[in-house]
């Protein structure tokens, strides 16, 4: 899965970078998504593989905090990019004549910067708050990576502030992003069902299928993992660990496959790259 994630995201990023016809808002956001997936998978999977293959079950405290920062910051950035892509689809379908004027490259660059800054600033307090806690229990994290709440539970003091901030970030940022995407697609569906022909409706909806698939592969495992960690005390630990691993594994692996298969422009460029005649 890690190899597929590296190759898939690397190829998609290379195709977008080298083909000037793909220097459009949707593909800029997609390039940002692939970079985020590469950071997310690379910050976790090499250490995960060393645990399973080499039995290397130790990690330094500061390395653990660093890994935690990159995991959660990348997740937050990816969520923001999915919102930006939903905005792009909304403008492309509901206001196609002004799409180029509304989402200029300068505007897209500002959106990307905002998403990056939000992810870094919001997640920065998590490792800082953890550094002040004393740890006097067994230093065993029941995960194959440094998940925030799993590390917080090792502390032998009151962790209300840490738990509350983590919950606040998940509910506010995740909730706002989810509502933004839902609102965008409600307006998209309203515009699509107002089109005169069935063929036009299907064509408009087909441009959104890749994005919808990516949203599902990102949010569904993440939501299950979050709910189980917070409220699923009766869920067996192996199931919880598997859900947490899938959250980090599935999305980076499937995203380039979904966009490679569903997006004709990328599919044809990849086929040309490997000298294969595309369909």
PDB file of C-alpha atoms in Angstrom:
ATOM      1  CA  UNK A   1       0.000   0.000   0.000  1.00  0.00           C
ATOM      2  CA  UNK A   2       2.885   2.360   0.758  1.00  0.00           C
ATOM      3  CA  UNK A   3       4.527   1.622  -2.604  1.00  0.00           C
ATOM      4  CA  UNK A   4       1.244   2.238  -4.423  1.00  0.00           C
ATOM      5  CA  UNK A   5       0.807   5.510  -2.520  1.00  0.00           C
ATOM      6  CA  UNK A   6       4.336   6.676  -3.406  1.00  0.00           C
ATOM      7  CA  UNK A   7       4.173   5.680  -7.064  1.00  0.00           C
ATOM      8  CA  UNK A   8       0.589   6.795  -7.638  1.00  0.00           C
ATOM      9  CA  UNK A   9       0.898  10.203  -6.011  1.00  0.00           C
ATOM     10  CA  UNK A  10       4.347  10.726  -7.521  1.00  0.00           C
ATOM     11  CA  UNK A  11       3.080  10.001 -11.049  1.00  0.00           C
ATOM     12  CA  UNK A  12       0.009  12.236 -10.670  1.00  0.00           C
ATOM     13  CA  UNK A  13       2.161  15.063  -9.308  1.00  0.00           C
ATOM     14  CA  UNK A  14       4.695  14.640 -12.143  1.00  0.00           C
ATOM     15  CA  UNK A  15       1.956  14.680 -14.799  1.00  0.00           C
ATOM     16  CA  UNK A  16       0.358  17.843 -13.380  1.00  0.00           C
ATOM     17  CA  UNK A  17       3.745  19.542 -13.000  1.00  0.00           C
ATOM     18  CA  UNK A  18       4.950  18.810 -16.548  1.00  0.00           C
ATOM     19  CA  UNK A  19       1.695  19.303 -18.501  1.00  0.00           C
ATOM     20  CA  UNK A  20       0.863  23.012 -18.749  1.00  0.00           C
ATOM     21  CA  UNK A  21      -2.697  22.246 -19.885  1.00  0.00           C
ATOM     22  CA  UNK A  22      -3.348  20.897 -16.385  1.00  0.00           C
ATOM     23  CA  UNK A  23      -2.322  24.128 -14.647  1.00  0.00           C
ATOM     24  CA  UNK A  24      -5.934  24.854 -13.704  1.00  0.00           C
ATOM     25  CA  UNK A  25      -7.547  25.277 -10.249  1.00  0.00           C
ATOM     26  CA  UNK A  26      -8.818  21.700  -9.990  1.00  0.00           C
ATOM     27  CA  UNK A  27      -5.422  20.217 -10.818  1.00  0.00           C
ATOM     28  CA  UNK A  28      -3.554  22.662  -8.579  1.00  0.00           C
ATOM     29  CA  UNK A  29      -5.724  21.469  -5.690  1.00  0.00           C
ATOM     30  CA  UNK A  30      -5.153  17.873  -6.782  1.00  0.00           C
ATOM     31  CA  UNK A  31      -1.373  18.439  -6.803  1.00  0.00           C
ATOM     32  CA  UNK A  32      -1.656  19.834  -3.280  1.00  0.00           C
ATOM     33  CA  UNK A  33      -3.662  16.765  -2.287  1.00  0.00           C
ATOM     34  CA  UNK A  34      -0.981  14.409  -3.635  1.00  0.00           C
ATOM     35  CA  UNK A  35       1.776  16.275  -1.759  1.00  0.00           C
ATOM     36  CA  UNK A  36      -0.258  16.082   1.449  1.00  0.00           C
ATOM     37  CA  UNK A  37      -0.827  12.348   0.949  1.00  0.00           C
ATOM     38  CA  UNK A  38       2.907  11.830   0.414  1.00  0.00           C
ATOM     39  CA  UNK A  39       3.699  13.702   3.644  1.00  0.00           C
ATOM     40  CA  UNK A  40       0.985  11.846   5.576  1.00  0.00           C
ATOM     41  CA  UNK A  41       2.056   8.377   4.434  1.00  0.00           C
ATOM     42  CA  UNK A  42       5.809   9.031   4.709  1.00  0.00           C
ATOM     43  CA  UNK A  43       5.492  10.414   8.245  1.00  0.00           C
ATOM     44  CA  UNK A  44       3.926   7.153   9.452  1.00  0.00           C
ATOM     45  CA  UNK A  45       4.481   4.149   7.184  1.00  0.00           C
ATOM     46  CA  UNK A  46       8.305   3.781   7.308  1.00  0.00           C
ATOM     47  CA  UNK A  47       8.158   3.580  11.115  1.00  0.00           C
ATOM     48  CA  UNK A  48       5.104   1.293  10.909  1.00  0.00           C
ATOM     49  CA  UNK A  49       6.993  -1.061   8.590  1.00  0.00           C
ATOM     50  CA  UNK A  50      10.025  -1.066  10.901  1.00  0.00           C
ATOM     51  CA  UNK A  51       7.711  -2.144  13.742  1.00  0.00           C
ATOM     52  CA  UNK A  52       6.264  -5.047  11.772  1.00  0.00           C
ATOM     53  CA  UNK A  53       9.417  -6.122   9.925  1.00  0.00           C
ATOM     54  CA  UNK A  54      12.284  -5.292  12.281  1.00  0.00           C
ATOM     55  CA  UNK A  55      10.544  -5.288  15.661  1.00  0.00           C
ATOM     56  CA  UNK A  56      11.646  -1.682  16.222  1.00  0.00           C
ATOM     57  CA  UNK A  57       9.012  -0.831  18.795  1.00  0.00           C
ATOM     58  CA  UNK A  58      10.614   2.282  20.270  1.00  0.00           C
ATOM     59  CA  UNK A  59      10.438   5.935  19.286  1.00  0.00           C
ATOM     60  CA  UNK A  60      11.985   8.971  20.956  1.00  0.00           C
ATOM     61  CA  UNK A  61       9.633  11.354  22.746  1.00  0.00           C
ATOM     62  CA  UNK A  62      10.411  14.331  20.521  1.00  0.00           C
ATOM     63  CA  UNK A  63      10.297  12.135  17.408  1.00  0.00           C
ATOM     64  CA  UNK A  64       6.873  10.959  18.571  1.00  0.00           C
ATOM     65  CA  UNK A  65       5.653  14.552  18.960  1.00  0.00           C
ATOM     66  CA  UNK A  66       7.060  15.415  15.533  1.00  0.00           C
ATOM     67  CA  UNK A  67       5.302  12.456  13.935  1.00  0.00           C
ATOM     68  CA  UNK A  68       2.062  13.402  15.699  1.00  0.00           C
ATOM     69  CA  UNK A  69       2.308  16.966  14.388  1.00  0.00           C
ATOM     70  CA  UNK A  70       2.790  15.869  10.780  1.00  0.00           C
ATOM     71  CA  UNK A  71      -0.005  13.273  10.974  1.00  0.00           C
ATOM     72  CA  UNK A  72      -2.641  15.636  12.327  1.00  0.00           C
ATOM     73  CA  UNK A  73      -1.467  18.704  10.389  1.00  0.00           C
ATOM     74  CA  UNK A  74      -1.533  16.711   7.119  1.00  0.00           C
ATOM     75  CA  UNK A  75      -5.026  15.429   7.939  1.00  0.00           C
ATOM     76  CA  UNK A  76      -6.227  18.972   8.587  1.00  0.00           C
ATOM     77  CA  UNK A  77      -4.609  20.265   5.386  1.00  0.00           C
ATOM     78  CA  UNK A  78      -6.183  17.432   3.379  1.00  0.00           C
ATOM     79  CA  UNK A  79      -9.600  18.263   4.819  1.00  0.00           C
ATOM     80  CA  UNK A  80      -9.138  21.898   3.800  1.00  0.00           C
ATOM     81  CA  UNK A  81      -8.080  20.900   0.281  1.00  0.00           C
ATOM     82  CA  UNK A  82     -11.228  18.775  -0.086  1.00  0.00           C
ATOM     83  CA  UNK A  83     -13.284  21.858   0.833  1.00  0.00           C
ATOM     84  CA  UNK A  84     -11.402  23.907  -1.778  1.00  0.00           C
ATOM     85  CA  UNK A  85     -12.043  21.213  -4.399  1.00  0.00           C
ATOM     86  CA  UNK A  86     -15.748  21.238  -3.501  1.00  0.00           C
ATOM     87  CA  UNK A  87     -15.727  25.010  -4.039  1.00  0.00           C
ATOM     88  CA  UNK A  88     -14.066  24.512  -7.426  1.00  0.00           C
ATOM     89  CA  UNK A  89     -16.721  21.970  -8.470  1.00  0.00           C
ATOM     90  CA  UNK A  90     -19.481  24.323  -7.285  1.00  0.00           C
ATOM     91  CA  UNK A  91     -18.164  27.246  -9.325  1.00  0.00           C
ATOM     92  CA  UNK A  92     -17.488  25.034 -12.391  1.00  0.00           C
ATOM     93  CA  UNK A  93     -21.049  23.651 -12.420  1.00  0.00           C
ATOM     94  CA  UNK A  94     -23.137  26.501 -11.020  1.00  0.00           C
ATOM     95  CA  UNK A  95     -21.265  29.430 -12.561  1.00  0.00           C
ATOM     96  CA  UNK A  96     -19.181  27.995 -15.432  1.00  0.00           C
ATOM     97  CA  UNK A  97     -18.876  31.216 -17.439  1.00  0.00           C
ATOM     98  CA  UNK A  98     -17.169  32.997 -14.536  1.00  0.00           C
ATOM     99  CA  UNK A  99     -15.084  30.042 -13.340  1.00  0.00           C
ATOM    100  CA  UNK A 100     -11.805  31.405 -14.710  1.00  0.00           C
ATOM    101  CA  UNK A 101     -12.540  34.889 -13.351  1.00  0.00           C
ATOM    102  CA  UNK A 102     -13.523  33.694  -9.869  1.00  0.00           C
ATOM    103  CA  UNK A 103     -10.808  31.068  -9.379  1.00  0.00           C
ATOM    104  CA  UNK A 104      -7.786  32.821 -10.820  1.00  0.00           C
ATOM    105  CA  UNK A 105      -4.355  31.379 -10.121  1.00  0.00           C
ATOM    106  CA  UNK A 106      -3.701  34.153  -7.593  1.00  0.00           C
ATOM    107  CA  UNK A 107      -6.941  33.273  -5.792  1.00  0.00           C
ATOM    108  CA  UNK A 108      -6.075  29.570  -5.828  1.00  0.00           C
ATOM    109  CA  UNK A 109      -2.625  30.364  -4.384  1.00  0.00           C
ATOM    110  CA  UNK A 110      -4.235  32.327  -1.523  1.00  0.00           C
ATOM    111  CA  UNK A 111      -6.637  29.452  -0.804  1.00  0.00           C
ATOM    112  CA  UNK A 112      -3.728  26.972  -0.689  1.00  0.00           C
ATOM    113  CA  UNK A 113      -1.779  29.269   1.648  1.00  0.00           C
ATOM    114  CA  UNK A 114      -4.811  29.648   3.917  1.00  0.00           C
ATOM    115  CA  UNK A 115      -5.324  25.878   4.083  1.00  0.00           C
ATOM    116  CA  UNK A 116      -1.641  25.319   4.914  1.00  0.00           C
ATOM    117  CA  UNK A 117      -1.485  28.011   7.587  1.00  0.00           C
ATOM    118  CA  UNK A 118      -4.719  26.781   9.181  1.00  0.00           C
ATOM    119  CA  UNK A 119      -3.425  23.218   9.391  1.00  0.00           C
ATOM    120  CA  UNK A 120      -0.084  24.210  10.894  1.00  0.00           C
ATOM    121  CA  UNK A 121      -1.395  26.807  13.358  1.00  0.00           C
ATOM    122  CA  UNK A 122      -4.337  24.763  14.655  1.00  0.00           C
ATOM    123  CA  UNK A 123      -2.269  21.593  15.223  1.00  0.00           C
ATOM    124  CA  UNK A 124       0.850  23.290  16.689  1.00  0.00           C
ATOM    125  CA  UNK A 125      -0.615  23.455  20.259  1.00  0.00           C
ATOM    126  CA  UNK A 126      -1.102  19.644  20.401  1.00  0.00           C
ATOM    127  CA  UNK A 127       2.596  18.694  20.816  1.00  0.00           C
ATOM    128  CA  UNK A 128       3.264  21.845  22.858  1.00  0.00           C
ATOM    129  CA  UNK A 129       0.542  20.933  25.355  1.00  0.00           C
ATOM    130  CA  UNK A 130       1.863  17.367  25.543  1.00  0.00           C
ATOM    131  CA  UNK A 131       5.414  18.470  26.317  1.00  0.00           C
ATOM    132  CA  UNK A 132       4.332  19.916  29.669  1.00  0.00           C
ATOM    133  CA  UNK A 133       2.757  16.651  30.896  1.00  0.00           C
ATOM    134  CA  UNK A 134       4.562  14.196  33.194  1.00  0.00           C
ATOM    135  CA  UNK A 135       4.605  10.566  32.041  1.00  0.00           C
ATOM    136  CA  UNK A 136       5.046   8.058  34.855  1.00  0.00           C
ATOM    137  CA  UNK A 137       3.168   5.036  33.515  1.00  0.00           C
ATOM    138  CA  UNK A 138       4.382   2.379  31.098  1.00  0.00           C
ATOM    139  CA  UNK A 139       5.321   4.168  27.890  1.00  0.00           C
ATOM    140  CA  UNK A 140       3.364   1.823  25.632  1.00  0.00           C
ATOM    141  CA  UNK A 141       1.266   3.411  22.870  1.00  0.00           C
ATOM    142  CA  UNK A 142      -1.411   0.947  21.697  1.00  0.00           C
ATOM    143  CA  UNK A 143      -0.954   2.048  18.082  1.00  0.00           C
ATOM    144  CA  UNK A 144       1.611   1.689  15.344  1.00  0.00           C
ATOM    145  CA  UNK A 145       2.060   5.479  15.278  1.00  0.00           C
ATOM    146  CA  UNK A 146       1.849   8.407  17.710  1.00  0.00           C
ATOM    147  CA  UNK A 147      -1.850   9.224  17.761  1.00  0.00           C
ATOM    148  CA  UNK A 148      -2.669  12.265  19.908  1.00  0.00           C
ATOM    149  CA  UNK A 149      -5.186  10.794  22.345  1.00  0.00           C
ATOM    150  CA  UNK A 150      -3.223   7.534  22.654  1.00  0.00           C
ATOM    151  CA  UNK A 151      -0.205   9.547  23.896  1.00  0.00           C
ATOM    152  CA  UNK A 152      -2.351  11.790  26.108  1.00  0.00           C
ATOM    153  CA  UNK A 153      -3.718   8.731  27.936  1.00  0.00           C
ATOM    154  CA  UNK A 154      -0.163   7.801  29.021  1.00  0.00           C
ATOM    155  CA  UNK A 155       0.153  10.932  31.163  1.00  0.00           C
ATOM    156  CA  UNK A 156      -0.231  10.562  34.940  1.00  0.00           C
ATOM    157  CA  UNK A 157      -1.869  13.933  35.539  1.00  0.00           C
ATOM    158  CA  UNK A 158      -5.021  15.776  34.575  1.00  0.00           C
ATOM    159  CA  UNK A 159      -5.291  15.893  30.760  1.00  0.00           C
ATOM    160  CA  UNK A 160      -8.589  17.768  30.460  1.00  0.00           C
ATOM    161  CA  UNK A 161      -7.021  20.647  28.497  1.00  0.00           C
ATOM    162  CA  UNK A 162      -5.363  18.301  25.991  1.00  0.00           C
ATOM    163  CA  UNK A 163      -8.480  16.199  25.480  1.00  0.00           C
ATOM    164  CA  UNK A 164     -10.723  19.267  25.235  1.00  0.00           C
ATOM    165  CA  UNK A 165      -8.502  20.990  22.670  1.00  0.00           C
ATOM    166  CA  UNK A 166      -8.270  17.837  20.557  1.00  0.00           C
ATOM    167  CA  UNK A 167     -12.050  17.427  20.669  1.00  0.00           C
ATOM    168  CA  UNK A 168     -12.557  21.126  19.857  1.00  0.00           C
ATOM    169  CA  UNK A 169     -10.301  20.885  16.796  1.00  0.00           C
ATOM    170  CA  UNK A 170     -12.056  17.742  15.561  1.00  0.00           C
ATOM    171  CA  UNK A 171     -15.552  19.141  16.032  1.00  0.00           C
ATOM    172  CA  UNK A 172     -14.982  22.718  14.858  1.00  0.00           C
ATOM    173  CA  UNK A 173     -12.603  22.166  11.946  1.00  0.00           C
ATOM    174  CA  UNK A 174     -13.978  18.796  10.863  1.00  0.00           C
ATOM    175  CA  UNK A 175     -17.551  19.969  11.384  1.00  0.00           C
ATOM    176  CA  UNK A 176     -17.077  23.214   9.457  1.00  0.00           C
ATOM    177  CA  UNK A 177     -15.304  21.440   6.606  1.00  0.00           C
ATOM    178  CA  UNK A 178     -17.984  18.771   6.456  1.00  0.00           C
ATOM    179  CA  UNK A 179     -20.776  21.341   6.424  1.00  0.00           C
ATOM    180  CA  UNK A 180     -19.011  23.380   3.727  1.00  0.00           C
ATOM    181  CA  UNK A 181     -18.670  20.320   1.480  1.00  0.00           C
ATOM    182  CA  UNK A 182     -22.285  19.298   2.130  1.00  0.00           C
ATOM    183  CA  UNK A 183     -23.555  22.802   1.344  1.00  0.00           C
ATOM    184  CA  UNK A 184     -21.506  22.928  -1.867  1.00  0.00           C
ATOM    185  CA  UNK A 185     -22.939  19.637  -3.082  1.00  0.00           C
ATOM    186  CA  UNK A 186     -26.492  20.609  -2.150  1.00  0.00           C
ATOM    187  CA  UNK A 187     -26.175  23.640  -4.407  1.00  0.00           C
ATOM    188  CA  UNK A 188     -24.445  21.540  -7.089  1.00  0.00           C
ATOM    189  CA  UNK A 189     -27.299  19.013  -7.062  1.00  0.00           C
ATOM    190  CA  UNK A 190     -29.838  21.821  -7.246  1.00  0.00           C
ATOM    191  CA  UNK A 191     -28.093  23.222 -10.319  1.00  0.00           C
ATOM    192  CA  UNK A 192     -27.625  19.771 -11.914  1.00  0.00           C
ATOM    193  CA  UNK A 193     -31.284  18.772 -11.576  1.00  0.00           C
ATOM    194  CA  UNK A 194     -32.208  22.065 -13.190  1.00  0.00           C
ATOM    195  CA  UNK A 195     -30.408  21.067 -16.412  1.00  0.00           C
ATOM    196  CA  UNK A 196     -32.731  20.292 -19.344  1.00  0.00           C
ATOM    197  CA  UNK A 197     -31.472  16.829 -20.391  1.00  0.00           C
ATOM    198  CA  UNK A 198     -30.492  13.629 -18.617  1.00  0.00           C
ATOM    199  CA  UNK A 199     -27.234  13.480 -20.572  1.00  0.00           C
ATOM    200  CA  UNK A 200     -26.248  16.951 -19.359  1.00  0.00           C
ATOM    201  CA  UNK A 201     -27.040  15.947 -15.769  1.00  0.00           C
ATOM    202  CA  UNK A 202     -24.958  12.789 -15.968  1.00  0.00           C
ATOM    203  CA  UNK A 203     -22.044  14.665 -17.542  1.00  0.00           C
ATOM    204  CA  UNK A 204     -22.128  17.295 -14.784  1.00  0.00           C
ATOM    205  CA  UNK A 205     -22.325  14.666 -12.039  1.00  0.00           C
ATOM    206  CA  UNK A 206     -19.494  12.621 -13.566  1.00  0.00           C
ATOM    207  CA  UNK A 207     -17.104  15.538 -13.013  1.00  0.00           C
ATOM    208  CA  UNK A 208     -17.794  15.248  -9.263  1.00  0.00           C
ATOM    209  CA  UNK A 209     -17.463  11.478  -8.842  1.00  0.00           C
ATOM    210  CA  UNK A 210     -13.701  11.486  -8.244  1.00  0.00           C
ATOM    211  CA  UNK A 211     -14.032  14.130  -5.556  1.00  0.00           C
ATOM    212  CA  UNK A 212     -16.913  12.300  -3.850  1.00  0.00           C
ATOM    213  CA  UNK A 213     -14.916   9.041  -3.782  1.00  0.00           C
ATOM    214  CA  UNK A 214     -11.912  10.826  -2.255  1.00  0.00           C
ATOM    215  CA  UNK A 215     -14.148  12.476   0.376  1.00  0.00           C
ATOM    216  CA  UNK A 216     -15.580   9.093   1.393  1.00  0.00           C
ATOM    217  CA  UNK A 217     -12.178   7.375   1.614  1.00  0.00           C
ATOM    218  CA  UNK A 218     -10.850  10.221   3.787  1.00  0.00           C
ATOM    219  CA  UNK A 219     -13.731  11.041   6.119  1.00  0.00           C
ATOM    220  CA  UNK A 220     -15.369   7.631   6.709  1.00  0.00           C
ATOM    221  CA  UNK A 221     -12.325   5.805   8.221  1.00  0.00           C
ATOM    222  CA  UNK A 222     -11.357   9.002  10.072  1.00  0.00           C
ATOM    223  CA  UNK A 223     -14.842   9.378  11.552  1.00  0.00           C
ATOM    224  CA  UNK A 224     -14.972   5.737  12.664  1.00  0.00           C
ATOM    225  CA  UNK A 225     -11.504   6.003  14.228  1.00  0.00           C
ATOM    226  CA  UNK A 226     -12.434   9.226  16.047  1.00  0.00           C
ATOM    227  CA  UNK A 227     -15.718   7.849  17.396  1.00  0.00           C
ATOM    228  CA  UNK A 228     -14.170   4.564  18.508  1.00  0.00           C
ATOM    229  CA  UNK A 229     -11.288   6.342  20.264  1.00  0.00           C
ATOM    230  CA  UNK A 230     -13.574   8.747  22.115  1.00  0.00           C
ATOM    231  CA  UNK A 231     -16.661   6.668  22.825  1.00  0.00           C
ATOM    232  CA  UNK A 232     -15.967   3.048  21.824  1.00  0.00           C
ATOM    233  CA  UNK A 233     -14.518   1.628  25.029  1.00  0.00           C
ATOM    234  CA  UNK A 234     -16.246  -1.698  24.328  1.00  0.00           C
ATOM    235  CA  UNK A 235     -14.621  -2.025  20.873  1.00  0.00           C
ATOM    236  CA  UNK A 236     -11.742  -4.571  20.917  1.00  0.00           C
ATOM    237  CA  UNK A 237      -8.327  -2.941  20.733  1.00  0.00           C
ATOM    238  CA  UNK A 238      -7.208  -4.764  17.520  1.00  0.00           C
ATOM    239  CA  UNK A 239     -10.251  -3.407  15.658  1.00  0.00           C
ATOM    240  CA  UNK A 240      -9.497   0.104  16.902  1.00  0.00           C
ATOM    241  CA  UNK A 241      -5.861  -0.179  15.800  1.00  0.00           C
ATOM    242  CA  UNK A 242      -6.904  -1.520  12.385  1.00  0.00           C
ATOM    243  CA  UNK A 243      -9.319   1.375  11.855  1.00  0.00           C
ATOM    244  CA  UNK A 244      -6.623   3.889  12.821  1.00  0.00           C
ATOM    245  CA  UNK A 245      -4.151   2.263  10.417  1.00  0.00           C
ATOM    246  CA  UNK A 246      -6.661   2.189   7.566  1.00  0.00           C
ATOM    247  CA  UNK A 247      -7.313   5.904   8.083  1.00  0.00           C
ATOM    248  CA  UNK A 248      -3.665   6.596   7.234  1.00  0.00           C
ATOM    249  CA  UNK A 249      -3.250   3.879   4.588  1.00  0.00           C
ATOM    250  CA  UNK A 250      -6.388   3.887   2.454  1.00  0.00           C
ATOM    251  CA  UNK A 251      -6.706   7.528   1.455  1.00  0.00           C
ATOM    252  CA  UNK A 252      -3.094   8.111   0.210  1.00  0.00           C
ATOM    253  CA  UNK A 253      -3.242   4.833  -1.721  1.00  0.00           C
ATOM    254  CA  UNK A 254      -6.677   5.250  -3.328  1.00  0.00           C
ATOM    255  CA  UNK A 255      -6.626   8.979  -4.165  1.00  0.00           C
ATOM    256  CA  UNK A 256      -4.240   8.750  -7.166  1.00  0.00           C
ATOM    257  CA  UNK A 257      -6.002   5.599  -8.389  1.00  0.00           C
ATOM    258  CA  UNK A 258      -9.424   7.273  -8.215  1.00  0.00           C
ATOM    259  CA  UNK A 259      -8.273  10.415 -10.008  1.00  0.00           C
ATOM    260  CA  UNK A 260      -6.201   8.425 -12.486  1.00  0.00           C
ATOM    261  CA  UNK A 261      -9.184   6.280 -13.463  1.00  0.00           C
ATOM    262  CA  UNK A 262     -11.973   8.846 -13.246  1.00  0.00           C
ATOM    263  CA  UNK A 263     -10.251  11.912 -14.716  1.00  0.00           C
ATOM    264  CA  UNK A 264      -9.842  11.621 -18.483  1.00  0.00           C
ATOM    265  CA  UNK A 265      -7.125  14.293 -18.742  1.00  0.00           C
ATOM    266  CA  UNK A 266      -4.889  12.587 -16.187  1.00  0.00           C
ATOM    267  CA  UNK A 267      -5.632   9.118 -17.544  1.00  0.00           C
ATOM    268  CA  UNK A 268      -4.644  10.136 -21.065  1.00  0.00           C
ATOM    269  CA  UNK A 269      -1.465  11.908 -19.854  1.00  0.00           C
ATOM    270  CA  UNK A 270      -0.410   8.859 -17.825  1.00  0.00           C
ATOM    271  CA  UNK A 271      -1.093   6.584 -20.822  1.00  0.00           C
ATOM    272  CA  UNK A 272       1.021   8.910 -22.981  1.00  0.00           C
ATOM    273  CA  UNK A 273       3.753   8.903 -20.324  1.00  0.00           C
ATOM    274  CA  UNK A 274       4.028   5.135 -20.554  1.00  0.00           C
ATOM    275  CA  UNK A 275       3.467   5.140 -24.337  1.00  0.00           C
ATOM    276  CA  UNK A 276       0.153   3.325 -24.068  1.00  0.00           C
ATOM    277  CA  UNK A 277      -2.774   4.213 -26.280  1.00  0.00           C
ATOM    278  CA  UNK A 278      -5.563   5.332 -23.945  1.00  0.00           C
ATOM    279  CA  UNK A 279      -9.247   4.494 -24.403  1.00  0.00           C
TER     280      UNK A 279
END
